[in-house]
PDB file of C-alpha atoms in Angstrom:
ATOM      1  CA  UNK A   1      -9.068 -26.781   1.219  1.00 92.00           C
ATOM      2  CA  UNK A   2     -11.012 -23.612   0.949  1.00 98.00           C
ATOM      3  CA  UNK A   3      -9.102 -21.048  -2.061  1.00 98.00           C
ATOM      4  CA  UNK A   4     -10.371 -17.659  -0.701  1.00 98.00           C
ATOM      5  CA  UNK A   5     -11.286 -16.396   2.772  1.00 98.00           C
ATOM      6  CA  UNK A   6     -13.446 -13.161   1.910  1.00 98.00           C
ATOM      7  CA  UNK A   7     -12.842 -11.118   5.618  1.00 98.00           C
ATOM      8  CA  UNK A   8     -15.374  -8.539   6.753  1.00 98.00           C
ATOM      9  CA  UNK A   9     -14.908  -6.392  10.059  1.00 98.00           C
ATOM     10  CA  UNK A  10     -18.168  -5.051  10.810  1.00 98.00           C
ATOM     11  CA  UNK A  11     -19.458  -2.675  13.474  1.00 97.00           C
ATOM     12  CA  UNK A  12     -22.763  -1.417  13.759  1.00 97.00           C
ATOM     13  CA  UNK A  13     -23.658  -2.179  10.118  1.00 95.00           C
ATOM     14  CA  UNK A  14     -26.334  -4.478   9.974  1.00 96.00           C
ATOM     15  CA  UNK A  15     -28.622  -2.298   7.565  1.00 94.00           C
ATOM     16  CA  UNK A  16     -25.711  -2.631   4.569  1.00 94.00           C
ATOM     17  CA  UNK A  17     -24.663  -6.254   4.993  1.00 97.00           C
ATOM     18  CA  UNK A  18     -26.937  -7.233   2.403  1.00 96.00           C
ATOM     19  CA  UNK A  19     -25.671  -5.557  -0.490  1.00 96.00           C
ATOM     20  CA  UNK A  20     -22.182  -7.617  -0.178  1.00 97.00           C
ATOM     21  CA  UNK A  21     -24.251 -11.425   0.938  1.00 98.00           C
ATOM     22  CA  UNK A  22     -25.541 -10.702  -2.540  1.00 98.00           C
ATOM     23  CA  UNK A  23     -22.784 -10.093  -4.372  1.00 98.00           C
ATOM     24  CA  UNK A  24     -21.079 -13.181  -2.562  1.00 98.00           C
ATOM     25  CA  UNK A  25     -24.230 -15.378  -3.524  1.00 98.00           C
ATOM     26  CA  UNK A  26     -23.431 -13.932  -7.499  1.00 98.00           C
ATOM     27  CA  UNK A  27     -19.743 -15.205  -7.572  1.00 98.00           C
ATOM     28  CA  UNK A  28     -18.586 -17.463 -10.508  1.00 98.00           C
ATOM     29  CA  UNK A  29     -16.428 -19.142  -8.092  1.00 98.00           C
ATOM     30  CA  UNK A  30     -17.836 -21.236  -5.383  1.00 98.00           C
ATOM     31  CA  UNK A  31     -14.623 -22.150  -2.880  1.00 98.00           C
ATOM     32  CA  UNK A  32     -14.669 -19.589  -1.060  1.00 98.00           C
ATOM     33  CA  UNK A  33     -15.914 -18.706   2.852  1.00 98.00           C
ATOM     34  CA  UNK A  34     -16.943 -15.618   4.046  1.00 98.00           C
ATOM     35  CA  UNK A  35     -15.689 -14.781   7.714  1.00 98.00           C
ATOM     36  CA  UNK A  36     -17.664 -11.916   9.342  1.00 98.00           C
ATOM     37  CA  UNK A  37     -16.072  -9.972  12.481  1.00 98.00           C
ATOM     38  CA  UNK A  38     -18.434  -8.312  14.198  1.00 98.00           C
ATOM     39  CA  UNK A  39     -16.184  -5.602  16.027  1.00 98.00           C
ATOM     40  CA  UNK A  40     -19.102  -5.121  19.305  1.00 98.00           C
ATOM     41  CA  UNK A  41     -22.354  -4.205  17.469  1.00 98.00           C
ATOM     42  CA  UNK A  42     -24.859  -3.300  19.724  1.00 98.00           C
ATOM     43  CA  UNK A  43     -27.229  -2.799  16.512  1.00 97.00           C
ATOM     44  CA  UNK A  44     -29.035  -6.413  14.311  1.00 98.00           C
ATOM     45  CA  UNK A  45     -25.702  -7.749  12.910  1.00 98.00           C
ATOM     46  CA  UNK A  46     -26.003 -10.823  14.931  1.00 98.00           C
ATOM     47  CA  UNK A  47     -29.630 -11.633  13.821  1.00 98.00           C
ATOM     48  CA  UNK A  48     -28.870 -10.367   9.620  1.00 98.00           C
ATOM     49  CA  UNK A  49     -26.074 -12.486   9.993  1.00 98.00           C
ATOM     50  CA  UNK A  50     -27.426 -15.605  11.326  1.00 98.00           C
ATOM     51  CA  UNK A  51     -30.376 -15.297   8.675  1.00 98.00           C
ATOM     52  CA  UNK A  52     -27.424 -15.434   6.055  1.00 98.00           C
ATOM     53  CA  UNK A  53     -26.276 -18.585   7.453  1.00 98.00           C
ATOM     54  CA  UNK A  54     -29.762 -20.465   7.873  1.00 98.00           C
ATOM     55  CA  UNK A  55     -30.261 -19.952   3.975  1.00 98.00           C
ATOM     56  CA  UNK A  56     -26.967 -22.522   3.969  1.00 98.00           C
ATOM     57  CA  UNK A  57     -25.986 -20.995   0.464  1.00 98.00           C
ATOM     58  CA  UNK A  58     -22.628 -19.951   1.153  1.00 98.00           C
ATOM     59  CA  UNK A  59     -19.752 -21.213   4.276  1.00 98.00           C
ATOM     60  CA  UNK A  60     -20.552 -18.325   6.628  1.00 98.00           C
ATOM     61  CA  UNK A  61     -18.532 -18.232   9.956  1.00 98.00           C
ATOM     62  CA  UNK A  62     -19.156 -15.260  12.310  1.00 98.00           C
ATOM     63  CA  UNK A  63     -17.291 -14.074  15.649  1.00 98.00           C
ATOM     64  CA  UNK A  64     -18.521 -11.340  18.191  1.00 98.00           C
ATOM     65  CA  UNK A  65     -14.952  -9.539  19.873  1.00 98.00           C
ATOM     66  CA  UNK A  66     -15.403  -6.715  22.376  1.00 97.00           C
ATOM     67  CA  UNK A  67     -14.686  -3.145  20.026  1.00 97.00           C
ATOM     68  CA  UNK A  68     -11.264  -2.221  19.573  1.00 97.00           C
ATOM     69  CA  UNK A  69     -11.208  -1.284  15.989  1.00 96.00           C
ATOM     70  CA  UNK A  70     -10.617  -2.347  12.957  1.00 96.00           C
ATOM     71  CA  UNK A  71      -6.763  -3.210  13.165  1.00 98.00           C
ATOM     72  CA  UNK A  72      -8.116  -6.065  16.055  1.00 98.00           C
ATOM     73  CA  UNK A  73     -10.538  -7.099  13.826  1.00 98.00           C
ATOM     74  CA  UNK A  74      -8.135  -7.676  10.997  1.00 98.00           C
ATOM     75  CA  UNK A  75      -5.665 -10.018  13.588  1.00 98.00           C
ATOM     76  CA  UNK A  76      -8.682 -11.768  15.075  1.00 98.00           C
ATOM     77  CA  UNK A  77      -9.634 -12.594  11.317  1.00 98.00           C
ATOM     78  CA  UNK A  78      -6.104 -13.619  10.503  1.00 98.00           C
ATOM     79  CA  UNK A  79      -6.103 -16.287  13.079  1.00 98.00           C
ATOM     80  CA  UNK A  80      -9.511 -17.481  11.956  1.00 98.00           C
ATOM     81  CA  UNK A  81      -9.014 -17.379   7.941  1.00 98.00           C
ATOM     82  CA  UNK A  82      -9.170 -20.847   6.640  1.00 98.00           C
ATOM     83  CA  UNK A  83      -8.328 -20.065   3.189  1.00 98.00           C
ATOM     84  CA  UNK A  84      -5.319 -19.909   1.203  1.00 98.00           C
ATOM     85  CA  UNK A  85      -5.628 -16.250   0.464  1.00 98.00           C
ATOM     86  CA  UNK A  86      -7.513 -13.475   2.342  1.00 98.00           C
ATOM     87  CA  UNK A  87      -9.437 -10.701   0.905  1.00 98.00           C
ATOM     88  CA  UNK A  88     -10.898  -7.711   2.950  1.00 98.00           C
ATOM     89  CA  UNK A  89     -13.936  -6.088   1.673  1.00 98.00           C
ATOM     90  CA  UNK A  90     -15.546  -4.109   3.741  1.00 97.00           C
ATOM     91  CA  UNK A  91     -19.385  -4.328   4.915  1.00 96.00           C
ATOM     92  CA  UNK A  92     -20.515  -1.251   3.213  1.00 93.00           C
ATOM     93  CA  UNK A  93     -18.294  -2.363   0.005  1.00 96.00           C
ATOM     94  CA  UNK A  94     -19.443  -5.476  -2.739  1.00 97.00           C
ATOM     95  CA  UNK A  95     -17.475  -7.010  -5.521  1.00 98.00           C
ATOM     96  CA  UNK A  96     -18.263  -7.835  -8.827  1.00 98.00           C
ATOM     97  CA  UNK A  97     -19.870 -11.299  -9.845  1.00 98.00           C
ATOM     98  CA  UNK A  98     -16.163 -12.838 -11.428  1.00 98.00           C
ATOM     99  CA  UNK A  99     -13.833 -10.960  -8.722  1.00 98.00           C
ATOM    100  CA  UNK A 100     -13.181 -14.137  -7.129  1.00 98.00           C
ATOM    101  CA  UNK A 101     -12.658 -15.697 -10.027  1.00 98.00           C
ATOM    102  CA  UNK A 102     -10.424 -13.431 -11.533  1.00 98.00           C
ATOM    103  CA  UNK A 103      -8.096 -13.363  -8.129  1.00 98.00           C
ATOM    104  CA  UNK A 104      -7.935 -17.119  -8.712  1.00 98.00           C
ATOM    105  CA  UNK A 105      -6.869 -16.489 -12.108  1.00 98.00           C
ATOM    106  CA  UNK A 106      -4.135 -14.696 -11.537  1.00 98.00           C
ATOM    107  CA  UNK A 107      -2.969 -16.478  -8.404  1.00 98.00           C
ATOM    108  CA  UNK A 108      -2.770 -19.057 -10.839  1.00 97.00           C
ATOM    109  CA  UNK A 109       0.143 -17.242 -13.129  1.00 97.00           C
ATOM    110  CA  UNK A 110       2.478 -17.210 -10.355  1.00 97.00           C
ATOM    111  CA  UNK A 111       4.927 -19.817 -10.464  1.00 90.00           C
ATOM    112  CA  UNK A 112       5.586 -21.162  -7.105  1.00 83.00           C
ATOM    113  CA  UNK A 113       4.750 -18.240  -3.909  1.00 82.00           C
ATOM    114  CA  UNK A 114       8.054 -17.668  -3.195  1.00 89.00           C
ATOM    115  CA  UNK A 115       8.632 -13.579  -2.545  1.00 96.00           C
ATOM    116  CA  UNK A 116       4.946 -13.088  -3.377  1.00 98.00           C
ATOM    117  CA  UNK A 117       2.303 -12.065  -0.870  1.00 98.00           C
ATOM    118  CA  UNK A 118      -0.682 -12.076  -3.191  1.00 98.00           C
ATOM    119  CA  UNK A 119      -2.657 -10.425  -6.250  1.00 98.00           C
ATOM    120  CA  UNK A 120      -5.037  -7.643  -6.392  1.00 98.00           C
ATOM    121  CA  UNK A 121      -6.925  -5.812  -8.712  1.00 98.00           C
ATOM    122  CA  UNK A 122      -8.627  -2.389  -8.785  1.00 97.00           C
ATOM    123  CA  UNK A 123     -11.508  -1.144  -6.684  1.00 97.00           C
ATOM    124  CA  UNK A 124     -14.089   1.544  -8.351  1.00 97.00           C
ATOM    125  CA  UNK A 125     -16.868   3.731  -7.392  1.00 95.00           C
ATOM    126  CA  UNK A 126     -20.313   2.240  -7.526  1.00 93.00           C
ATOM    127  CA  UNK A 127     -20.444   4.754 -10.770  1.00 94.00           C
ATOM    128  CA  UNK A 128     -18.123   2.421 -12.367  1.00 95.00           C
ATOM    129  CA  UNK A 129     -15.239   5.202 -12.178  1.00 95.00           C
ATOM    130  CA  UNK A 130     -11.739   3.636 -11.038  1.00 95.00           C
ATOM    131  CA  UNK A 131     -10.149   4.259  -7.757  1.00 95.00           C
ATOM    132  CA  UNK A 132      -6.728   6.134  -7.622  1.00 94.00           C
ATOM    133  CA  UNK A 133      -4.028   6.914 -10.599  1.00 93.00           C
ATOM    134  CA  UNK A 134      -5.150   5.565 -13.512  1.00 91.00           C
ATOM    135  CA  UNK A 135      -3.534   2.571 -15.120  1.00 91.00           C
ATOM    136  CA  UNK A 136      -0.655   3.297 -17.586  1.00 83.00           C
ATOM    137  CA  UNK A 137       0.961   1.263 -20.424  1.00 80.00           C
ATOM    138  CA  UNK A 138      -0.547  -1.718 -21.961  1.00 87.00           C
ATOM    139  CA  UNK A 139       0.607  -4.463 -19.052  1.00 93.00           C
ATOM    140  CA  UNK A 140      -2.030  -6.560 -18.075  1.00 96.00           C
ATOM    141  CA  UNK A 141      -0.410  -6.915 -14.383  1.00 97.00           C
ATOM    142  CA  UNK A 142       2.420  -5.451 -12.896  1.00 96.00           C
ATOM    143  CA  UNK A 143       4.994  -7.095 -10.183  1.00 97.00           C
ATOM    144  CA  UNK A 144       5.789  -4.735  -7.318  1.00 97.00           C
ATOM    145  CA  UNK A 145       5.498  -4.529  -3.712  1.00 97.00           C
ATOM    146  CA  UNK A 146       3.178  -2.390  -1.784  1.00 96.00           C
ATOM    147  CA  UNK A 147       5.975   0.078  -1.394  1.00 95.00           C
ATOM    148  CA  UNK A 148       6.671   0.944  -4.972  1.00 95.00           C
ATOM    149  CA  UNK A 149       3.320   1.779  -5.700  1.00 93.00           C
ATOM    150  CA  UNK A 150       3.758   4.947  -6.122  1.00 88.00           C
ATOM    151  CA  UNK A 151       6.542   5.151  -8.015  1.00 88.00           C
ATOM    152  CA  UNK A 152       4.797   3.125 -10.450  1.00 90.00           C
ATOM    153  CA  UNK A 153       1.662   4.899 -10.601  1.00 90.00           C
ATOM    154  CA  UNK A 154      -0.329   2.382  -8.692  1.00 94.00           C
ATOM    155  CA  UNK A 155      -1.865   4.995  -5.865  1.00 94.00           C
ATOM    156  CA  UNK A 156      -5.110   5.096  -3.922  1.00 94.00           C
ATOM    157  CA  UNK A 157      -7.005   1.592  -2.670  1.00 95.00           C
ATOM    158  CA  UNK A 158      -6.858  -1.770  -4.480  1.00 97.00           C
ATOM    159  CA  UNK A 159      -8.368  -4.907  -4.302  1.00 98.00           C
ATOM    160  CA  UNK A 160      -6.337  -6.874  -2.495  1.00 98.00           C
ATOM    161  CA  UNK A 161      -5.931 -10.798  -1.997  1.00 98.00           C
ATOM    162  CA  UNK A 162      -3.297 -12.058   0.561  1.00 98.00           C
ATOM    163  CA  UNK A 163      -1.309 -15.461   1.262  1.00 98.00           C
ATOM    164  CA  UNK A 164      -2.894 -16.437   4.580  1.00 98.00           C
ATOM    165  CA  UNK A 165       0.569 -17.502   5.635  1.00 98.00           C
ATOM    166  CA  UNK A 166       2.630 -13.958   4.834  1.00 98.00           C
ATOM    167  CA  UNK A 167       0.091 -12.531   6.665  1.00 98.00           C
ATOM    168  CA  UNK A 168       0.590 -15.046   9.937  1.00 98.00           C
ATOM    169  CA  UNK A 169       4.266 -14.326   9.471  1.00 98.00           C
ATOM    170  CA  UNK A 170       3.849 -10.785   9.966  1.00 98.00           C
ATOM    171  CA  UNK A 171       1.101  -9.769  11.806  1.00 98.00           C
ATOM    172  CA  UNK A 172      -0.073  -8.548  14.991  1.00 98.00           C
ATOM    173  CA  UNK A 173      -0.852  -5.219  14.157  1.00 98.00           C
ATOM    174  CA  UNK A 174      -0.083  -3.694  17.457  1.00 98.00           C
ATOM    175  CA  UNK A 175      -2.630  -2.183  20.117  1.00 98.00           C
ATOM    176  CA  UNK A 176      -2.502   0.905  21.937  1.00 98.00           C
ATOM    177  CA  UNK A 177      -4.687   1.306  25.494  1.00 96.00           C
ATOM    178  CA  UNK A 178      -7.342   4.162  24.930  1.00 96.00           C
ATOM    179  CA  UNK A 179      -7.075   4.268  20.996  1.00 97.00           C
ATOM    180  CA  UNK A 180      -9.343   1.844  18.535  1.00 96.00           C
ATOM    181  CA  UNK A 181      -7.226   2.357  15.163  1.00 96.00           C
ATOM    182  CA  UNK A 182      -3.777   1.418  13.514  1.00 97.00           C
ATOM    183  CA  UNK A 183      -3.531   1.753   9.922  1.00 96.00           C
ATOM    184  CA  UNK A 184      -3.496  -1.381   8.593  1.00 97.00           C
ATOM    185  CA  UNK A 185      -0.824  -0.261   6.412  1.00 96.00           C
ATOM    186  CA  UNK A 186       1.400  -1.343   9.058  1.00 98.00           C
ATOM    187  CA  UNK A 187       0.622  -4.876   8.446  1.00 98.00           C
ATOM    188  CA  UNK A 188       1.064  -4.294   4.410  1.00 98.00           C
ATOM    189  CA  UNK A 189       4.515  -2.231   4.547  1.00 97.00           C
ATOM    190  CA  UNK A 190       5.920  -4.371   6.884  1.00 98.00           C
ATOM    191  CA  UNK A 191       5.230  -7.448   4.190  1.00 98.00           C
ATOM    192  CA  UNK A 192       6.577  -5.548   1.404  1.00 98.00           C
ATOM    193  CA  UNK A 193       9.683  -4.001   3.162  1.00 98.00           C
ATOM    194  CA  UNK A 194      10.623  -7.809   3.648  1.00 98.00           C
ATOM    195  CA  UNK A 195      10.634  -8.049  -0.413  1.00 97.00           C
ATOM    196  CA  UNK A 196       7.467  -9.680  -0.721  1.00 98.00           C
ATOM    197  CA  UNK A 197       5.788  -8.374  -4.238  1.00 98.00           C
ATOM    198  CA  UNK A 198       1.849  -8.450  -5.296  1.00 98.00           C
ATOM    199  CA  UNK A 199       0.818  -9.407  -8.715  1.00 98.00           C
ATOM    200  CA  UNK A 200      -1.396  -6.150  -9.572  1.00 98.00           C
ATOM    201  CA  UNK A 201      -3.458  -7.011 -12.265  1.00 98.00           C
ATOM    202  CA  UNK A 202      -5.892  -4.203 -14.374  1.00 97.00           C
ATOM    203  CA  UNK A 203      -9.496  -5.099 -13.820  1.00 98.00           C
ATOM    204  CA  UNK A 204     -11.576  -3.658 -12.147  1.00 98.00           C
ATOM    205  CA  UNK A 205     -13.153  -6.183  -9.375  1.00 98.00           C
ATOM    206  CA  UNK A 206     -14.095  -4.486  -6.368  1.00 98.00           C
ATOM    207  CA  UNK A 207     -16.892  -1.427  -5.723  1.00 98.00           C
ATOM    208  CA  UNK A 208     -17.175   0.840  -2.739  1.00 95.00           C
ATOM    209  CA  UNK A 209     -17.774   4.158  -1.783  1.00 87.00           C
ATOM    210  CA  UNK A 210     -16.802   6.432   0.969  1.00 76.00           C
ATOM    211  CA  UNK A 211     -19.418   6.921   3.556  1.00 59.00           C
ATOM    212  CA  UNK A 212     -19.617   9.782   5.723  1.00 52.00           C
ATOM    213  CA  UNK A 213     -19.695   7.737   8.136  1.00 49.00           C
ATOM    214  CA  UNK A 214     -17.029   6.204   7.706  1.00 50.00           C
ATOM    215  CA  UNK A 215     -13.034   6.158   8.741  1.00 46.00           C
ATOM    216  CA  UNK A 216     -11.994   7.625   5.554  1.00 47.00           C
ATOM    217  CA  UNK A 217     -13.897  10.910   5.742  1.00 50.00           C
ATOM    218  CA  UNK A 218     -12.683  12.262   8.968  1.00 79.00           C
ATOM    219  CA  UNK A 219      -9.064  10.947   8.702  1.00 89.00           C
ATOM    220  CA  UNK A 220      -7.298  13.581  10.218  1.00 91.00           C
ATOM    221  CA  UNK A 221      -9.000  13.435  13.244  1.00 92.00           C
ATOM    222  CA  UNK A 222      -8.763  10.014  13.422  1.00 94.00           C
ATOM    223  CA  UNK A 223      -5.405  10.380  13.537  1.00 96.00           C
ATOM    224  CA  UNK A 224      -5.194  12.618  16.456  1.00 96.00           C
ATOM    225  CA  UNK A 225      -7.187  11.010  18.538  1.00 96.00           C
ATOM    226  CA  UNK A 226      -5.273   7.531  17.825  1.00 97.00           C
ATOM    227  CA  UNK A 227      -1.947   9.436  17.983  1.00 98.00           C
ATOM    228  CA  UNK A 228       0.223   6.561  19.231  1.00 98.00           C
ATOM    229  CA  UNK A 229      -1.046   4.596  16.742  1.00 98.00           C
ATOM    230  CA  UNK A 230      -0.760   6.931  14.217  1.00 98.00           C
ATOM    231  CA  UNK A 231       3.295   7.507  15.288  1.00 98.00           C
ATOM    232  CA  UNK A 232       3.774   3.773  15.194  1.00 98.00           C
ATOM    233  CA  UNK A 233       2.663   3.664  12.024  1.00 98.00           C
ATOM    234  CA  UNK A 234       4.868   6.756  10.215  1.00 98.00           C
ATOM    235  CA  UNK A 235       7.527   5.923  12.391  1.00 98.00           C
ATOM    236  CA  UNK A 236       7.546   2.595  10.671  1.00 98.00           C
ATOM    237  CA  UNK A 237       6.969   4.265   7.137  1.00 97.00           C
ATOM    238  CA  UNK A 238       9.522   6.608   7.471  1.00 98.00           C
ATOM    239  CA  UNK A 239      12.598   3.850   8.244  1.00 97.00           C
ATOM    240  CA  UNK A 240      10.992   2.220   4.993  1.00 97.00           C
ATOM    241  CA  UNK A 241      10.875   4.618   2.215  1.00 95.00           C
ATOM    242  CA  UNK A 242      13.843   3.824  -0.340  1.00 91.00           C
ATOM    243  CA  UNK A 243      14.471   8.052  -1.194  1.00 94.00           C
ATOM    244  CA  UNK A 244      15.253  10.358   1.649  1.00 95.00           C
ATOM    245  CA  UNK A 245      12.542  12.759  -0.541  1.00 95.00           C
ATOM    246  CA  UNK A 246      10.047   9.894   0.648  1.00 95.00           C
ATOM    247  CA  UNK A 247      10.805   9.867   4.015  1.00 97.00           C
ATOM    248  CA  UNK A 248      10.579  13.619   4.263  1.00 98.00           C
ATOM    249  CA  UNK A 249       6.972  13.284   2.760  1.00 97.00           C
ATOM    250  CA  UNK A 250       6.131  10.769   5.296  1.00 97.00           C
ATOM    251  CA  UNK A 251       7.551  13.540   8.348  1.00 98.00           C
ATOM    252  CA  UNK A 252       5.762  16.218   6.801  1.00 98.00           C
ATOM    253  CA  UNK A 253       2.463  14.432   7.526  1.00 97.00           C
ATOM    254  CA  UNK A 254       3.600  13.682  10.845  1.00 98.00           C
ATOM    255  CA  UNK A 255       4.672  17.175  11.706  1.00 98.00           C
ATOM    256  CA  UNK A 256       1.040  18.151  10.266  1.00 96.00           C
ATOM    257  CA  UNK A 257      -0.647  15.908  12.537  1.00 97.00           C
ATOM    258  CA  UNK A 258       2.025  16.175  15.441  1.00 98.00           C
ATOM    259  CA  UNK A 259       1.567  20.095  15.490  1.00 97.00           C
ATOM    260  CA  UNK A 260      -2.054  19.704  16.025  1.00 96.00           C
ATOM    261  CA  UNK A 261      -1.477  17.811  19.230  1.00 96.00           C
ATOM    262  CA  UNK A 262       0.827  20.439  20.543  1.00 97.00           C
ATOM    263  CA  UNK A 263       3.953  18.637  20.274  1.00 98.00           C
ATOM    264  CA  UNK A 264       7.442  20.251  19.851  1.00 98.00           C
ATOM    265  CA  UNK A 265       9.798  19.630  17.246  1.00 97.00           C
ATOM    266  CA  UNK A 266      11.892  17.590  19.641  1.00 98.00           C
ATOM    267  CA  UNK A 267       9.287  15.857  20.904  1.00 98.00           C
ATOM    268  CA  UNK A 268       8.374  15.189  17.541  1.00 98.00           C
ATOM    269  CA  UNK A 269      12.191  13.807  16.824  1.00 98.00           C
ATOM    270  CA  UNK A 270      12.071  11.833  19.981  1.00 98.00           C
ATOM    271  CA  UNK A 271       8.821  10.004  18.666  1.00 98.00           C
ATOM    272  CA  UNK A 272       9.452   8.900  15.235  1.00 98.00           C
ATOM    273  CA  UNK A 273      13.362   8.297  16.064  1.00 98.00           C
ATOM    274  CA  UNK A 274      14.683  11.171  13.527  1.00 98.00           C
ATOM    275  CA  UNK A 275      16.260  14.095  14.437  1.00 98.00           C
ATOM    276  CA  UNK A 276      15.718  17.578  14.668  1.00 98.00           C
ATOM    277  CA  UNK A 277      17.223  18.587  11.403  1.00 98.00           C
ATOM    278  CA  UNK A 278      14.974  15.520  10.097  1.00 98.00           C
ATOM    279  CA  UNK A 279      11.858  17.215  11.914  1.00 98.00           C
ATOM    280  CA  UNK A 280      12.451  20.883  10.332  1.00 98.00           C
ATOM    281  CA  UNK A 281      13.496  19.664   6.576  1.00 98.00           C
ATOM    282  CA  UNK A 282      10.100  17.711   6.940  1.00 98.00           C
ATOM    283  CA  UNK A 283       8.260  21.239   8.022  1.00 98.00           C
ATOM    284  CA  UNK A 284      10.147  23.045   5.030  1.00 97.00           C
ATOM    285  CA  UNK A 285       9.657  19.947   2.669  1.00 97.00           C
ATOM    286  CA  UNK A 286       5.700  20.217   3.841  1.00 97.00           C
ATOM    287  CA  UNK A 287       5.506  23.826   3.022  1.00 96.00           C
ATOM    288  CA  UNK A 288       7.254  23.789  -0.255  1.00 96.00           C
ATOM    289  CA  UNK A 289       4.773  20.967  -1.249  1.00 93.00           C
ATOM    290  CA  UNK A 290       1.424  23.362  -0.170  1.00 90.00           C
ATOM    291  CA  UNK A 291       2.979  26.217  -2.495  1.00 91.00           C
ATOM    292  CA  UNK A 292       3.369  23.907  -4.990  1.00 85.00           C
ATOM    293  CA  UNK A 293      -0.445  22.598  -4.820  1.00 85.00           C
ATOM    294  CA  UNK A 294      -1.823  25.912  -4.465  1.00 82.00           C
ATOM    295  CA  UNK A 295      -0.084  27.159  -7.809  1.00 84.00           C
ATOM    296  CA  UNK A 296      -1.303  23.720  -9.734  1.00 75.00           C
ATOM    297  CA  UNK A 297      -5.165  24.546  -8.381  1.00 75.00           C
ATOM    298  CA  UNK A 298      -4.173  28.627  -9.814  1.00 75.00           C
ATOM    299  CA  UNK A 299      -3.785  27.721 -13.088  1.00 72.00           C
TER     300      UNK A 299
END
């Protein structure tokens, strides 16, 4: 039985594929597979990828799907993960030499899977420099679900490792004609609003960086132009926070975004289910919030 599928969506990336196949060849643990999906290349994946697999090093499996973004990517790989856990790294992204190792490990200190979805560790800059709000006390792992990250100080990306069978119980992400991205947030909140914690442990394990190129760098306007998507997904996050402050964080974002599309405010309600009085708290909440950044960056 294979311990860790390591899941990359890839698209158009063949000339930074190397850098993880290395760091996969370095591991310190060996049962692992790597599942590529190639989200329609049109560059060399194919070929970069095949010359991976006739080395016969590592258990490579590769599939080709028309585009449709990284959220159909993410479900194809979910039905095609033969391991007990799942970890996404992206193509542009490599992990240390004992990551897999260390997610083993502490899989190992949970007794029995029962309302646990996984571990995870940290992710870091190639500089070495962690990702996110720093770690705080002197736990060596914390018990929490994706939700109550931030109350616990646990913001910005982690390393992530999930049960291959939470993840069946709760996916599709859904799909939206004419857009090519859903948060896959969805898929994570959805698992933790059902009570299911991670194990969050403090080591470092996973290094990336944000490309230009990339999703991360022009979010906003990924968000506009995958709008539906992008209401699916707050609509959802609002219902779930556990503070009415939370949810009115969550609509202020959406009001951002929803403005820039034109929308009124009760077209706005309409969307994310709320109503109006939700939808202009959320615009006041959203201002206050601004002030209050501008005066922090003052002084």
């Amino acid at each position: 039985m294979i311990k860790i599928t390591v899941y990359t969506p890839t698209y158009n990336r063949a000339n930074l594929l190397q850098n993880l196949y290395k760091s996969l060849l370095q591991q310190t643990y060996r049962n692992f597979e790597w599942l590529i999906i190639d989200d329609g290349s049109t560059d060399n994946t194919k070929q970069v990828v095949n010359g991976f697999i006739s080395q016969g090093i590592i258990d490579i499996r590769y599939f080709y799907k028309q585009n449709g973004g990284q959220h159909t990517a993410l479900n194809m790989g979910i039905e095609k993960a033969e391991g007990t856990l799942l970890m996404d790294v992206d193509s542009d992204d490599y992990l240390t030499d004992n990551a897999l190792e260390r997610i083993v490990y502490w899989e190992s200190t949970i007794v029995g899977r029962g309302g646990y979805a996984g571990v995870s560790g940290l992710r870091m800059y190639f500089s070495g420099e962690q990702i996110g709000t720093k770690w705080s006390g002197s736990k060596e792992y914390i018990d929490a679900t994706n939700l109550e990250r931030k109350d616990i100080g646990l913001e910005g990306d982690k390393a992530e490792a999930y049960y291959v069978e939470v993840l069946k119980k709760y996916y599709p992400i859904p799909v939206f004609e004419g857009e090519n991205d859903v948060e896959k947030g969805v898929l994570w909140d959805r698992i933790a609003y059902a009570g299911y914690k991670m194990r969050w442990f403090n080591e470092k394990i996973y290094c990336c960086e944000y490309l230009e190129s990339g999703m991360t760098s022009n979010i906003k306007s990924n968000y506009i132009k995958n709008f539906q998507g992008f209401t699916y997904w707050k609509k959802q996050l609002i219902k779930m926070q556990p503070t009415y402050k939370r949810k009115l964080g969550e609509g202020a974002f959406f009001v951002e975004i929803a403005s820039k599309k034109g929308l009124s405010i009760g077209e706005m309600a309409t969307l994310v289910d709320v109503s109006i009085f939700f939808i202009f708290l959320s615009i006041v909440y959203g201002k206050l919030r601004k002030i209050k950044n501008s005066i922090k960056k003052s002084i």
